[in-house]
Amino acid sequence: VTMQIISISTVSEVQMDFTSDFYFRQSWRDERLSFQKSPGLESMTVGAEVAERIWVPDTFFANEKSAYFHMATTPNTFLRIGSGGEVFRSIRLTVTAGCPMDLRYFPMDRQACTIEIESFGYTMKDIRYRWSDGDTSVRIAKEVELPQFKVLGHVQKAKEVALTTGNYSRLVCEIRFARSMGYYLIQIYIPAGLIVVISWVSFWLHRDASPARIALGVTTVLTMTTLMSSTNAALPKISYVKSIDVYLGTCFVMVFTALLEYAAVGYLGKRITMRKTRCQQLAKLAEQHRQRCAAASNEPSSEPLLASPEVSMVKTVGSCQVCPAAVASQGQPREAPPTGFTMVRRGADQCCPGLQGSCQVCPAAVASQAQQQAPPPGIPMEVRLEMVDPKGFGKSSTLENTVDGAPDIESAFCKNPNKLFGVGPSDIDKYSRVVFSVCFVCFNLMYWIIYLHISDVLPDDVNDE
C-alpha cells in the first residue's frame, strides 16, 4: 500500500476530526490474471468497470467518519494488470477521519491524527497489509498548508489488531500537526491583555469620579466575559482546563479585582468622612469646654460651672465632686447633656460616698467653693471625652487629654483624620498602580515561559509507542 496526500482541508477541534484528499494505491498478485506478454504489451490498463469482475481486497478505513470517491469528470480510479498477474489499483479519495485531541495546551498544542487501513472481512490468515516502499510509502505534497496548523511530518506503522472475529492486519499513517499561534495571539491574547491595562486607568481617576470608574470597571468585566464566551464557543465542551483558560481566567480576575479596588476606595473614603465629621463635632465641644473653664476660673465658684446644654461633667473640688444635679439642687437650673456625648472630669481619688443616681454636694465642697475657683497652677485636670455614635456607624471612641497647658483635646483622637489604620483612599490607588502592573507582568513571563517550553517538548512525546 502507498499513499500520496495532496491536500488536508480541515482539522476541527469541535468535531475531533480532519479531512484529507489523497491517492490510495494498492498492489497485489493474482496468478489467475497472468497472460503471455508480447513486445509492446507488458501490462494492461483497464477501466473501473473491470474491478467489479475480478477479486479486489475489501479495504476500509477503520477510523473513517465519511469518505467518497471522486467522479468528475469520470471515476477517478484505474486498474493496471501485469503479465505475471500483478494488479495495481489507484483511487482518489476524500476521507474524514476521527482524530481525538488533547487540548490541555491549546492553542500551543501539538496533535497527531491517523488514517488507519484494514481489511473488513479477511483475517491475517488470508491477507496481510504492508507499506510497499518502506518509509517513503506515504508522501505529503509540499503544497499542503493549513490556516491554523503546520504539518510537522508523518509516521508509518504496521500492527496486528485482535478483534472478536480474529486478528487483522492494520496499517497506520500518523500525521503530526503543530498549531499556529498567530490567529489566537491577535484575536485573543493581545485584546485580553489590553483590556486588563485599560482597567488600570481607573487608578488614575479621582476617587470622587464614581460614574467614570464604575462604568470603566463594569465595561472591562463584561468585555472579558464576552471574549471568554466567544473563545470557548469555538471549542468542544471539555471538563479539563486549557492553557488559554488559564490566561483568560487570570485576566478576568484582574479586571474584576480592579473593580473591587474602587469599592474598597469608596468604602474607606466614606469611613474617613464620617470620622472627620465626628472629629469636627468633638473639636467644637472641646473648644466650648475650654472657654467655659477659662470663664469659670475668673468667676465665683458658687456659680454653676458645668450647668450647660452641651456637656454633662463632674468636677472634683477639694476631696469631693460636684455635678449638675448638685448644682441644680442649690437653686440652679439642671439641663440634660446632648444625646450620645458624656464628659467626665476626674481629680482626686477621694470623693463623697453614695454618689449614685442624682449627685449630691459634699459639705466640704460647699465650704471650699469660694477658695477653689480654679485648680492650682501646674496641676492639670484630666478630661475624658466619651463619644457614642447614636446611628451605629462606628464603635464608641474615647479621648483622654489635658486641658490646662496641654495640646488640643481633639489632637489625640483626630491626629490624622484623612487616614484609617494609616491608609488613605489615595494610598490604595497608588499601591494598586504598582501592584497590579507588576503582578500582570510577572504572570505573563511565567505563562509564556512555561507553556512555550512545554510546547517545544511535546512533539517528541505525541503518541509514541
Short mmCIF file of N, CA and C in Angstrom, two decimals, residues 196-356:
data_model
loop_
_atom_site.label_atom_id
_atom_site.label_comp_id
_atom_site.label_asym_id
_atom_site.label_seq_id
_atom_site.Cartn_x
_atom_site.Cartn_y
_atom_site.Cartn_z
N VAL A 196 -7.07 44.34 30.28
CA VAL A 196 -6.55 44.43 31.65
C VAL A 196 -5.87 45.78 31.87
N VAL A 197 -5.08 46.22 30.89
CA VAL A 197 -4.39 47.50 31.02
C VAL A 197 -5.40 48.65 31.09
N ILE A 198 -6.47 48.56 30.29
CA ILE A 198 -7.49 49.61 30.31
C ILE A 198 -8.15 49.69 31.69
N SER A 199 -8.33 48.55 32.34
CA SER A 199 -8.95 48.58 33.67
C SER A 199 -8.11 49.33 34.68
N TRP A 200 -6.81 49.45 34.43
CA TRP A 200 -5.94 50.19 35.35
C TRP A 200 -6.13 51.70 35.25
N VAL A 201 -6.78 52.18 34.19
CA VAL A 201 -6.98 53.63 34.04
C VAL A 201 -7.75 54.19 35.23
N SER A 202 -8.63 53.38 35.81
CA SER A 202 -9.42 53.86 36.95
C SER A 202 -8.54 54.23 38.14
N PHE A 203 -7.34 53.68 38.23
CA PHE A 203 -6.45 54.02 39.35
C PHE A 203 -5.94 55.45 39.25
N TRP A 204 -5.97 56.03 38.06
CA TRP A 204 -5.51 57.41 37.87
C TRP A 204 -6.68 58.41 37.89
N LEU A 205 -7.90 57.93 37.92
CA LEU A 205 -9.04 58.82 38.04
C LEU A 205 -9.28 59.17 39.50
N HIS A 206 -9.85 60.36 39.71
CA HIS A 206 -10.12 60.79 41.09
C HIS A 206 -11.17 59.88 41.71
N ARG A 207 -11.02 59.65 43.00
CA ARG A 207 -11.92 58.71 43.67
C ARG A 207 -13.36 59.21 43.71
N ASP A 208 -13.56 60.51 43.53
CA ASP A 208 -14.92 61.05 43.52
C ASP A 208 -15.58 60.91 42.15
N ALA A 209 -14.82 60.49 41.13
CA ALA A 209 -15.39 60.31 39.79
C ALA A 209 -16.05 58.93 39.71
N SER A 210 -17.10 58.75 40.49
CA SER A 210 -17.75 57.44 40.58
C SER A 210 -18.33 56.96 39.26
N PRO A 211 -19.06 57.78 38.49
CA PRO A 211 -19.62 57.27 37.23
C PRO A 211 -18.55 56.76 36.27
N ALA A 212 -17.45 57.50 36.16
CA ALA A 212 -16.40 57.08 35.22
C ALA A 212 -15.73 55.79 35.68
N ARG A 213 -15.41 55.68 36.95
CA ARG A 213 -14.70 54.49 37.44
C ARG A 213 -15.59 53.26 37.42
N ILE A 214 -16.84 53.41 37.79
CA ILE A 214 -17.74 52.26 37.77
C ILE A 214 -18.02 51.81 36.35
N ALA A 215 -18.25 52.76 35.44
CA ALA A 215 -18.50 52.40 34.04
C ALA A 215 -17.30 51.70 33.43
N LEU A 216 -16.11 52.19 33.73
CA LEU A 216 -14.90 51.56 33.20
C LEU A 216 -14.72 50.14 33.75
N GLY A 217 -14.94 49.97 35.05
CA GLY A 217 -14.78 48.64 35.65
C GLY A 217 -15.79 47.65 35.13
N VAL A 218 -17.05 48.03 35.06
CA VAL A 218 -18.09 47.12 34.59
C VAL A 218 -17.89 46.79 33.11
N THR A 219 -17.49 47.77 32.31
CA THR A 219 -17.28 47.52 30.88
C THR A 219 -16.15 46.52 30.65
N THR A 220 -15.05 46.67 31.36
CA THR A 220 -13.95 45.73 31.18
C THR A 220 -14.33 44.32 31.64
N VAL A 221 -15.09 44.21 32.71
CA VAL A 221 -15.52 42.88 33.17
C VAL A 221 -16.43 42.22 32.13
N LEU A 222 -17.39 42.97 31.60
CA LEU A 222 -18.29 42.41 30.60
C LEU A 222 -17.56 42.07 29.31
N THR A 223 -16.59 42.89 28.93
CA THR A 223 -15.82 42.59 27.72
C THR A 223 -15.02 41.31 27.88
N MET A 224 -14.41 41.12 29.04
CA MET A 224 -13.67 39.88 29.28
C MET A 224 -14.61 38.67 29.27
N THR A 225 -15.79 38.83 29.82
CA THR A 225 -16.76 37.73 29.81
C THR A 225 -17.15 37.36 28.39
N THR A 226 -17.39 38.37 27.55
CA THR A 226 -17.74 38.11 26.15
C THR A 226 -16.59 37.43 25.41
N LEU A 227 -15.37 37.89 25.66
CA LEU A 227 -14.21 37.28 24.99
C LEU A 227 -14.04 35.83 25.40
N MET A 228 -14.22 35.53 26.67
CA MET A 228 -14.11 34.13 27.13
C MET A 228 -15.21 33.26 26.53
N SER A 229 -16.42 33.79 26.45
CA SER A 229 -17.53 33.01 25.90
C SER A 229 -17.34 32.73 24.42
N SER A 230 -16.93 33.73 23.66
CA SER A 230 -16.73 33.52 22.22
C SER A 230 -15.58 32.57 21.95
N THR A 231 -14.56 32.59 22.78
CA THR A 231 -13.43 31.67 22.59
C THR A 231 -13.85 30.23 22.86
N ASN A 232 -14.57 29.99 23.93
CA ASN A 232 -14.98 28.63 24.27
C ASN A 232 -16.09 28.12 23.37
N ALA A 233 -16.82 29.03 22.71
CA ALA A 233 -17.87 28.58 21.80
C ALA A 233 -17.30 27.85 20.60
N ALA A 234 -16.06 28.16 20.20
CA ALA A 234 -15.42 27.51 19.06
C ALA A 234 -14.65 26.26 19.45
N LEU A 235 -14.81 25.81 20.69
CA LEU A 235 -14.09 24.64 21.19
C LEU A 235 -15.08 23.63 21.76
N PRO A 236 -14.70 22.37 21.81
CA PRO A 236 -15.61 21.38 22.41
C PRO A 236 -15.77 21.61 23.91
N LYS A 237 -16.88 21.16 24.43
CA LYS A 237 -17.17 21.32 25.86
C LYS A 237 -16.43 20.24 26.64
N ILE A 238 -15.22 20.57 27.04
CA ILE A 238 -14.37 19.63 27.76
C ILE A 238 -14.27 20.05 29.21
N SER A 239 -13.98 19.08 30.07
CA SER A 239 -14.00 19.34 31.51
C SER A 239 -12.67 19.85 32.05
N TYR A 240 -11.57 19.56 31.39
CA TYR A 240 -10.28 19.98 31.93
C TYR A 240 -9.95 21.41 31.50
N VAL A 241 -8.96 21.99 32.17
CA VAL A 241 -8.58 23.39 31.95
C VAL A 241 -7.56 23.46 30.82
N LYS A 242 -7.80 24.36 29.88
CA LYS A 242 -6.87 24.59 28.78
C LYS A 242 -5.94 25.74 29.14
N SER A 243 -4.84 25.83 28.41
CA SER A 243 -3.89 26.91 28.70
C SER A 243 -4.49 28.28 28.42
N ILE A 244 -5.34 28.37 27.42
CA ILE A 244 -5.98 29.65 27.13
C ILE A 244 -6.97 30.02 28.24
N ASP A 245 -7.56 29.02 28.90
CA ASP A 245 -8.44 29.30 30.03
C ASP A 245 -7.66 29.89 31.20
N VAL A 246 -6.43 29.44 31.38
CA VAL A 246 -5.59 29.99 32.45
C VAL A 246 -5.35 31.47 32.20
N TYR A 247 -5.03 31.83 30.97
CA TYR A 247 -4.72 33.23 30.65
C TYR A 247 -5.97 34.10 30.77
N LEU A 248 -7.06 33.67 30.12
CA LEU A 248 -8.27 34.48 30.15
C LEU A 248 -8.86 34.54 31.56
N GLY A 249 -8.76 33.44 32.30
CA GLY A 249 -9.25 33.46 33.68
C GLY A 249 -8.48 34.43 34.55
N THR A 250 -7.16 34.47 34.38
CA THR A 250 -6.35 35.41 35.15
C THR A 250 -6.68 36.85 34.77
N CYS A 251 -6.85 37.11 33.48
CA CYS A 251 -7.22 38.47 33.04
C CYS A 251 -8.58 38.87 33.62
N PHE A 252 -9.51 37.93 33.64
CA PHE A 252 -10.83 38.25 34.20
C PHE A 252 -10.72 38.57 35.69
N VAL A 253 -9.93 37.80 36.42
CA VAL A 253 -9.75 38.06 37.85
C VAL A 253 -9.13 39.43 38.08
N MET A 254 -8.20 39.84 37.23
CA MET A 254 -7.53 41.12 37.42
C MET A 254 -8.48 42.29 37.16
N VAL A 255 -9.30 42.21 36.10
CA VAL A 255 -10.23 43.32 35.85
C VAL A 255 -11.33 43.34 36.91
N PHE A 256 -11.72 42.17 37.40
CA PHE A 256 -12.73 42.13 38.47
C PHE A 256 -12.15 42.68 39.77
N THR A 257 -10.89 42.38 40.04
CA THR A 257 -10.24 42.92 41.24
C THR A 257 -10.08 44.43 41.15
N ALA A 258 -9.82 44.94 39.94
CA ALA A 258 -9.73 46.39 39.76
C ALA A 258 -11.06 47.06 40.08
N LEU A 259 -12.17 46.39 39.76
CA LEU A 259 -13.48 46.93 40.11
C LEU A 259 -13.69 46.89 41.62
N LEU A 260 -13.28 45.81 42.26
CA LEU A 260 -13.41 45.72 43.71
C LEU A 260 -12.51 46.74 44.42
N GLU A 261 -11.38 47.07 43.78
CA GLU A 261 -10.48 48.06 44.38
C GLU A 261 -11.18 49.40 44.55
N TYR A 262 -11.99 49.79 43.56
CA TYR A 262 -12.71 51.05 43.70
C TYR A 262 -13.76 50.95 44.80
N ALA A 263 -14.37 49.78 44.95
CA ALA A 263 -15.32 49.60 46.06
C ALA A 263 -14.62 49.79 47.40
N ALA A 264 -13.40 49.27 47.52
CA ALA A 264 -12.64 49.46 48.76
C ALA A 264 -12.29 50.92 48.97
N VAL A 265 -11.91 51.62 47.89
CA VAL A 265 -11.59 53.04 48.00
C VAL A 265 -12.81 53.83 48.44
N GLY A 266 -13.97 53.53 47.84
CA GLY A 266 -15.18 54.24 48.22
C GLY A 266 -15.59 54.00 49.65
N TYR A 267 -15.46 52.76 50.11
CA TYR A 267 -15.82 52.44 51.49
C TYR A 267 -14.88 53.14 52.46
N LEU A 268 -13.58 53.12 52.16
CA LEU A 268 -12.61 53.78 53.04
C LEU A 268 -12.85 55.28 53.07
N GLY A 269 -13.15 55.87 51.92
CA GLY A 269 -13.44 57.30 51.89
C GLY A 269 -14.67 57.66 52.70
N LYS A 270 -15.68 56.79 52.67
CA LYS A 270 -16.89 57.04 53.45
C LYS A 270 -16.59 56.99 54.95
N ARG A 271 -15.82 56.00 55.36
CA ARG A 271 -15.47 55.90 56.77
C ARG A 271 -14.66 57.10 57.24
N ILE A 272 -13.74 57.56 56.40
CA ILE A 272 -12.92 58.72 56.78
C ILE A 272 -13.77 59.98 56.87
N THR A 273 -14.73 60.13 55.95
CA THR A 273 -15.62 61.29 56.00
C THR A 273 -16.44 61.29 57.30
N MET A 274 -16.96 60.14 57.67
CA MET A 274 -17.70 60.04 58.93
C MET A 274 -16.80 60.36 60.11
N ARG A 275 -15.57 59.90 60.06
CA ARG A 275 -14.63 60.15 61.16
C ARG A 275 -14.31 61.64 61.27
N LYS A 276 -14.10 62.29 60.13
CA LYS A 276 -13.80 63.73 60.15
C LYS A 276 -14.98 64.52 60.70
N THR A 277 -16.20 64.09 60.36
CA THR A 277 -17.38 64.78 60.88
C THR A 277 -17.45 64.67 62.40
N ARG A 278 -17.20 63.47 62.91
CA ARG A 278 -17.22 63.29 64.36
C ARG A 278 -16.10 64.09 65.03
N CYS A 279 -14.93 64.14 64.37
CA CYS A 279 -13.82 64.90 64.93
C CYS A 279 -14.14 66.39 65.00
N GLN A 280 -14.82 66.90 63.98
CA GLN A 280 -15.19 68.31 63.99
C GLN A 280 -16.18 68.61 65.12
N GLN A 281 -17.14 67.71 65.31
CA GLN A 281 -18.07 67.91 66.42
C GLN A 281 -17.35 67.85 67.76
N LEU A 282 -16.44 66.92 67.88
CA LEU A 282 -15.69 66.79 69.12
C LEU A 282 -14.81 68.00 69.37
N ALA A 283 -14.18 68.51 68.33
CA ALA A 283 -13.34 69.69 68.48
C ALA A 283 -14.16 70.91 68.89
N LYS A 284 -15.38 71.00 68.36
CA LYS A 284 -16.24 72.12 68.72
C LYS A 284 -16.63 72.05 70.20
N LEU A 285 -16.97 70.85 70.67
CA LEU A 285 -17.31 70.71 72.07
C LEU A 285 -16.11 70.99 72.97
N ALA A 286 -14.93 70.52 72.54
CA ALA A 286 -13.74 70.76 73.34
C ALA A 286 -13.42 72.25 73.44
N GLU A 287 -13.61 72.97 72.35
CA GLU A 287 -13.34 74.41 72.36
C GLU A 287 -14.33 75.13 73.27
N GLN A 288 -15.59 74.73 73.22
CA GLN A 288 -16.57 75.34 74.11
C GLN A 288 -16.23 75.04 75.57
N HIS A 289 -15.73 73.84 75.81
CA HIS A 289 -15.35 73.49 77.18
C HIS A 289 -14.18 74.34 77.67
N ARG A 290 -13.21 74.58 76.81
CA ARG A 290 -12.07 75.42 77.21
C ARG A 290 -12.55 76.83 77.58
N GLN A 291 -13.43 77.35 76.76
CA GLN A 291 -13.92 78.70 77.02
C GLN A 291 -14.66 78.78 78.35
N ARG A 292 -15.47 77.76 78.66
CA ARG A 292 -16.20 77.78 79.93
C ARG A 292 -15.26 77.61 81.12
N CYS A 293 -14.25 76.75 80.95
CA CYS A 293 -13.29 76.57 82.05
C CYS A 293 -12.53 77.87 82.31
N ALA A 294 -12.16 78.55 81.23
CA ALA A 294 -11.44 79.82 81.40
C ALA A 294 -12.34 80.86 82.06
N ALA A 295 -13.62 80.87 81.66
CA ALA A 295 -14.54 81.83 82.27
C ALA A 295 -14.83 81.46 83.72
N ALA A 296 -14.93 80.17 84.00
CA ALA A 296 -15.23 79.74 85.36
C ALA A 296 -14.10 80.04 86.32
N SER A 297 -12.87 80.04 85.83
CA SER A 297 -11.74 80.31 86.72
C SER A 297 -11.71 81.76 87.18
N ASN A 298 -12.39 82.65 86.48
CA ASN A 298 -12.43 84.06 86.85
C ASN A 298 -13.72 84.44 87.58
N GLU A 299 -14.60 83.49 87.81
CA GLU A 299 -15.87 83.78 88.45
C GLU A 299 -15.92 83.09 89.80
N PRO A 300 -16.86 83.52 90.69
CA PRO A 300 -17.02 82.82 91.98
C PRO A 300 -17.37 81.37 91.76
N SER A 301 -16.80 80.55 92.64
CA SER A 301 -17.01 79.11 92.48
C SER A 301 -18.42 78.67 92.79
N SER A 302 -19.20 79.58 93.50
CA SER A 302 -20.58 79.20 93.79
C SER A 302 -21.42 79.18 92.54
N GLU A 303 -20.93 79.82 91.46
CA GLU A 303 -21.67 79.82 90.19
C GLU A 303 -21.57 78.45 89.56
N PRO A 304 -22.60 77.91 89.06
CA PRO A 304 -22.54 76.56 88.47
C PRO A 304 -21.55 76.53 87.32
N LEU A 305 -20.60 75.67 87.47
CA LEU A 305 -19.52 75.59 86.47
C LEU A 305 -19.91 74.78 85.25
N LEU A 306 -20.73 73.77 85.46
CA LEU A 306 -20.94 72.84 84.36
C LEU A 306 -22.40 72.72 83.95
N ALA A 307 -23.22 73.67 84.41
CA ALA A 307 -24.61 73.58 84.02
C ALA A 307 -24.77 74.15 82.62
N SER A 308 -24.52 73.38 81.61
CA SER A 308 -24.58 73.83 80.22
C SER A 308 -25.35 72.80 79.41
N PRO A 309 -25.95 73.22 78.32
CA PRO A 309 -26.72 72.27 77.50
C PRO A 309 -25.83 71.36 76.67
N GLU A 310 -24.54 71.63 76.58
CA GLU A 310 -23.71 70.81 75.70
C GLU A 310 -23.02 69.68 76.44
N VAL A 311 -22.60 69.90 77.70
CA VAL A 311 -21.70 68.96 78.37
C VAL A 311 -22.24 68.64 79.75
N SER A 312 -22.23 67.41 80.12
CA SER A 312 -22.52 66.98 81.49
C SER A 312 -21.23 66.50 82.09
N MET A 313 -20.77 67.12 83.18
CA MET A 313 -19.42 66.85 83.67
C MET A 313 -19.44 66.85 85.19
N VAL A 314 -18.55 66.08 85.75
CA VAL A 314 -18.35 66.03 87.20
C VAL A 314 -17.02 66.67 87.50
N LYS A 315 -16.99 67.68 88.39
CA LYS A 315 -15.77 68.38 88.72
C LYS A 315 -15.36 68.03 90.15
N THR A 316 -14.08 67.74 90.28
CA THR A 316 -13.53 67.46 91.60
C THR A 316 -13.17 68.78 92.27
N VAL A 317 -13.77 69.04 93.41
CA VAL A 317 -13.47 70.25 94.17
C VAL A 317 -12.97 69.80 95.53
N GLY A 318 -11.69 70.00 95.77
CA GLY A 318 -11.12 69.50 97.01
C GLY A 318 -11.13 68.00 97.01
N SER A 319 -11.87 67.42 97.98
CA SER A 319 -11.92 65.96 98.08
C SER A 319 -13.28 65.42 97.69
N CYS A 320 -14.13 66.28 97.09
CA CYS A 320 -15.47 65.84 96.71
C CYS A 320 -15.74 66.17 95.26
N GLN A 321 -16.92 65.81 94.82
CA GLN A 321 -17.32 66.02 93.44
C GLN A 321 -18.59 66.83 93.39
N VAL A 322 -18.67 67.65 92.35
CA VAL A 322 -19.85 68.46 92.13
C VAL A 322 -20.38 68.13 90.76
N CYS A 323 -21.62 67.84 90.61
CA CYS A 323 -22.21 67.53 89.30
C CYS A 323 -23.42 68.43 89.08
N PRO A 324 -23.95 68.47 87.89
CA PRO A 324 -25.08 69.37 87.62
C PRO A 324 -26.27 69.12 88.51
N ALA A 325 -26.48 67.85 88.91
CA ALA A 325 -27.62 67.60 89.80
C ALA A 325 -27.47 68.32 91.13
N ALA A 326 -26.21 68.34 91.62
CA ALA A 326 -25.95 69.02 92.88
C ALA A 326 -26.13 70.51 92.73
N VAL A 327 -25.68 71.05 91.64
CA VAL A 327 -25.82 72.48 91.41
C VAL A 327 -27.28 72.85 91.29
N ALA A 328 -28.02 72.00 90.60
CA ALA A 328 -29.44 72.28 90.42
C ALA A 328 -30.18 72.26 91.75
N SER A 329 -29.72 71.40 92.68
CA SER A 329 -30.38 71.33 93.98
C SER A 329 -30.16 72.58 94.81
N GLN A 330 -29.19 73.41 94.46
CA GLN A 330 -28.92 74.64 95.18
C GLN A 330 -29.58 75.84 94.52
N GLY A 331 -30.53 75.56 93.65
CA GLY A 331 -31.28 76.67 93.07
C GLY A 331 -30.93 76.96 91.64
N GLN A 332 -30.03 76.22 91.06
CA GLN A 332 -29.65 76.47 89.67
C GLN A 332 -30.39 75.49 88.78
N PRO A 333 -30.72 75.90 87.59
CA PRO A 333 -31.44 75.00 86.67
C PRO A 333 -30.54 73.87 86.21
N ARG A 334 -31.13 72.66 86.02
CA ARG A 334 -30.38 71.48 85.54
C ARG A 334 -30.78 71.20 84.09
N GLU A 335 -29.81 71.10 83.31
CA GLU A 335 -30.06 70.84 81.89
C GLU A 335 -29.42 69.52 81.51
N ALA A 336 -30.09 68.74 80.64
CA ALA A 336 -29.60 67.40 80.24
C ALA A 336 -28.49 67.53 79.22
N PRO A 337 -27.55 66.62 79.26
CA PRO A 337 -26.46 66.63 78.25
C PRO A 337 -26.99 66.21 76.89
N PRO A 338 -26.29 66.56 75.85
CA PRO A 338 -26.72 66.17 74.50
C PRO A 338 -26.63 64.66 74.34
N THR A 339 -27.46 64.15 73.45
CA THR A 339 -27.52 62.70 73.21
C THR A 339 -26.20 62.21 72.62
N GLY A 340 -25.70 61.15 73.19
CA GLY A 340 -24.52 60.49 72.62
C GLY A 340 -23.21 60.98 73.15
N PHE A 341 -23.16 62.02 73.97
CA PHE A 341 -21.90 62.56 74.47
C PHE A 341 -21.92 62.58 76.00
N THR A 342 -20.82 62.21 76.63
CA THR A 342 -20.65 62.24 78.08
C THR A 342 -19.27 62.78 78.37
N MET A 343 -19.16 63.73 79.25
CA MET A 343 -17.85 64.28 79.61
C MET A 343 -17.71 64.20 81.13
N VAL A 344 -16.60 63.67 81.56
CA VAL A 344 -16.33 63.49 82.99
C VAL A 344 -14.99 64.10 83.30
N ARG A 345 -14.93 64.93 84.38
CA ARG A 345 -13.65 65.49 84.84
C ARG A 345 -13.26 64.74 86.11
N ARG A 346 -12.02 64.20 86.06
CA ARG A 346 -11.53 63.42 87.19
C ARG A 346 -10.43 64.18 87.92
N GLY A 347 -10.50 64.27 89.22
CA GLY A 347 -9.48 64.93 90.01
C GLY A 347 -8.91 63.99 91.04
N ALA A 348 -9.03 64.35 92.32
CA ALA A 348 -8.54 63.48 93.39
C ALA A 348 -9.38 62.23 93.46
N ASP A 349 -8.80 61.18 93.99
CA ASP A 349 -9.49 59.90 94.06
C ASP A 349 -10.55 59.90 95.17
N GLN A 350 -10.40 60.81 96.18
CA GLN A 350 -11.35 60.81 97.29
C GLN A 350 -12.58 61.61 96.91
N CYS A 351 -13.72 61.07 97.16
CA CYS A 351 -14.97 61.78 96.89
C CYS A 351 -16.01 61.35 97.91
N CYS A 352 -17.15 62.00 97.83
CA CYS A 352 -18.20 61.68 98.79
C CYS A 352 -18.78 60.32 98.51
N PRO A 353 -19.03 59.54 99.53
CA PRO A 353 -19.64 58.22 99.30
C PRO A 353 -21.11 58.35 98.95
N GLY A 354 -21.59 57.31 98.27
CA GLY A 354 -23.01 57.24 97.96
C GLY A 354 -23.46 58.12 96.84
N LEU A 355 -22.54 58.53 95.96
CA LEU A 355 -22.93 59.36 94.81
C LEU A 355 -23.48 58.43 93.73
N GLN A 356 -24.75 58.08 93.78
CA GLN A 356 -25.37 57.20 92.80
C GLN A 356 -26.67 57.87 92.39
#
